[in-house]
Coordinates of C-alpha atoms in Angstrom, one line a residue:
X1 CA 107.9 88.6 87.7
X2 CA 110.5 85.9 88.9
X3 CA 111.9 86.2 85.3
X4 CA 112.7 89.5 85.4
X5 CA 113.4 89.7 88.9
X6 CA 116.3 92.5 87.8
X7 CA 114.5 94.5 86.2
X8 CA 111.8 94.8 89.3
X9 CA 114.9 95.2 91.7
X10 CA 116.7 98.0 90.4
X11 CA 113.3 99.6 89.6
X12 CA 112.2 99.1 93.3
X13 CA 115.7 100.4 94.7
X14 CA 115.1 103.2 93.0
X15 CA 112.0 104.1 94.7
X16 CA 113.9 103.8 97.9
X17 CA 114.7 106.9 97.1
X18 CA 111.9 108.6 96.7
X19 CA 110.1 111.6 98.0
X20 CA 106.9 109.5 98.8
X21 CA 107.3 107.4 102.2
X22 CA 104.5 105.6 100.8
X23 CA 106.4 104.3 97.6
X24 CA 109.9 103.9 100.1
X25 CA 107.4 101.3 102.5
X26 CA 106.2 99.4 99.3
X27 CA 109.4 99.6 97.4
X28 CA 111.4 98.1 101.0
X29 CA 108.3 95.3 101.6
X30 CA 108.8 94.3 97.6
X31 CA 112.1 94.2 97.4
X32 CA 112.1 91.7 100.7
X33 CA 109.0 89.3 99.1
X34 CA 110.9 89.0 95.8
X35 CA 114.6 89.1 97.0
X36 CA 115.0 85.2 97.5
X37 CA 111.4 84.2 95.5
X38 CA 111.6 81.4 92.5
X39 CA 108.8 80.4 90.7
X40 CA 105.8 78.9 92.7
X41 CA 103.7 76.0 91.7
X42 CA 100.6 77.0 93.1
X43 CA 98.4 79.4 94.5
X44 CA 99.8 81.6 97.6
X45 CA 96.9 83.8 99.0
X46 CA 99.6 85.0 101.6
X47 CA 101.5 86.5 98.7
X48 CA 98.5 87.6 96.8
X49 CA 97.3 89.9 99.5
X50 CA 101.2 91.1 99.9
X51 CA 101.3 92.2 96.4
X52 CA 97.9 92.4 94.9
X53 CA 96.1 95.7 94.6
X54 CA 93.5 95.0 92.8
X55 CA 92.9 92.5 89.2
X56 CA 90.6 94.5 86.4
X57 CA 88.8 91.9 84.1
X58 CA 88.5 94.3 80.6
X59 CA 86.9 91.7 78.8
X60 CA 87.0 87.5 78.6
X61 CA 90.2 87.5 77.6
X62 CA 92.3 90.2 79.1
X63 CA 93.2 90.9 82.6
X64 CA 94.9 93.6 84.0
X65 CA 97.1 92.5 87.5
X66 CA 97.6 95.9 88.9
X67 CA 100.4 95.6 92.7
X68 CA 100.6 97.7 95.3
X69 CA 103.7 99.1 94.0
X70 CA 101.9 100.8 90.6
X71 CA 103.4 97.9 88.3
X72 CA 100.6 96.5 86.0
X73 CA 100.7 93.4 84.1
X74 CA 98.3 92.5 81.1
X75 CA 97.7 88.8 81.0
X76 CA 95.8 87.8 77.5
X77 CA 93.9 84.7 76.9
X78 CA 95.2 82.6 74.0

């Protein structure tokens, strides 16, 4: 996410403008997590809670990372 850390901004500004107080809340709380974040070295369970909805294990190699902000990212095992 750090690498496209545009691509996330712009699509969580947007949401500050939505209808949903729901999706405004999230949208404000990512926007403030990720504004000065760089790439982490290890695990940060403070973060994980923050952002984390829930991870779906589809089968031994794929995961789905699904946030609290709707975005979800596949992560395949080579």
């Amino acid at each position: 996410m750090v690498e496209n850390k545009e691509h996330f901004m712009a699509k969580w500004k947007k949401q500050l403008e939505s209808d949903d107080v729901l999706i405004r809340i999230t949208a404000k709380k990512f926007i403030g997590i990720f504004k000065g974040t760089e790439v982490i070295g290890k695990f940060d369970v403070d973060l994980f809670f923050k952002t984390v909805e829930k991870i779906t294990v589809s089968d031994e190699r794929l995961l789905i990372v699904s946030l609290l902000d709707g975005t979800e990212i596949e992560i395949v095992k080579r």
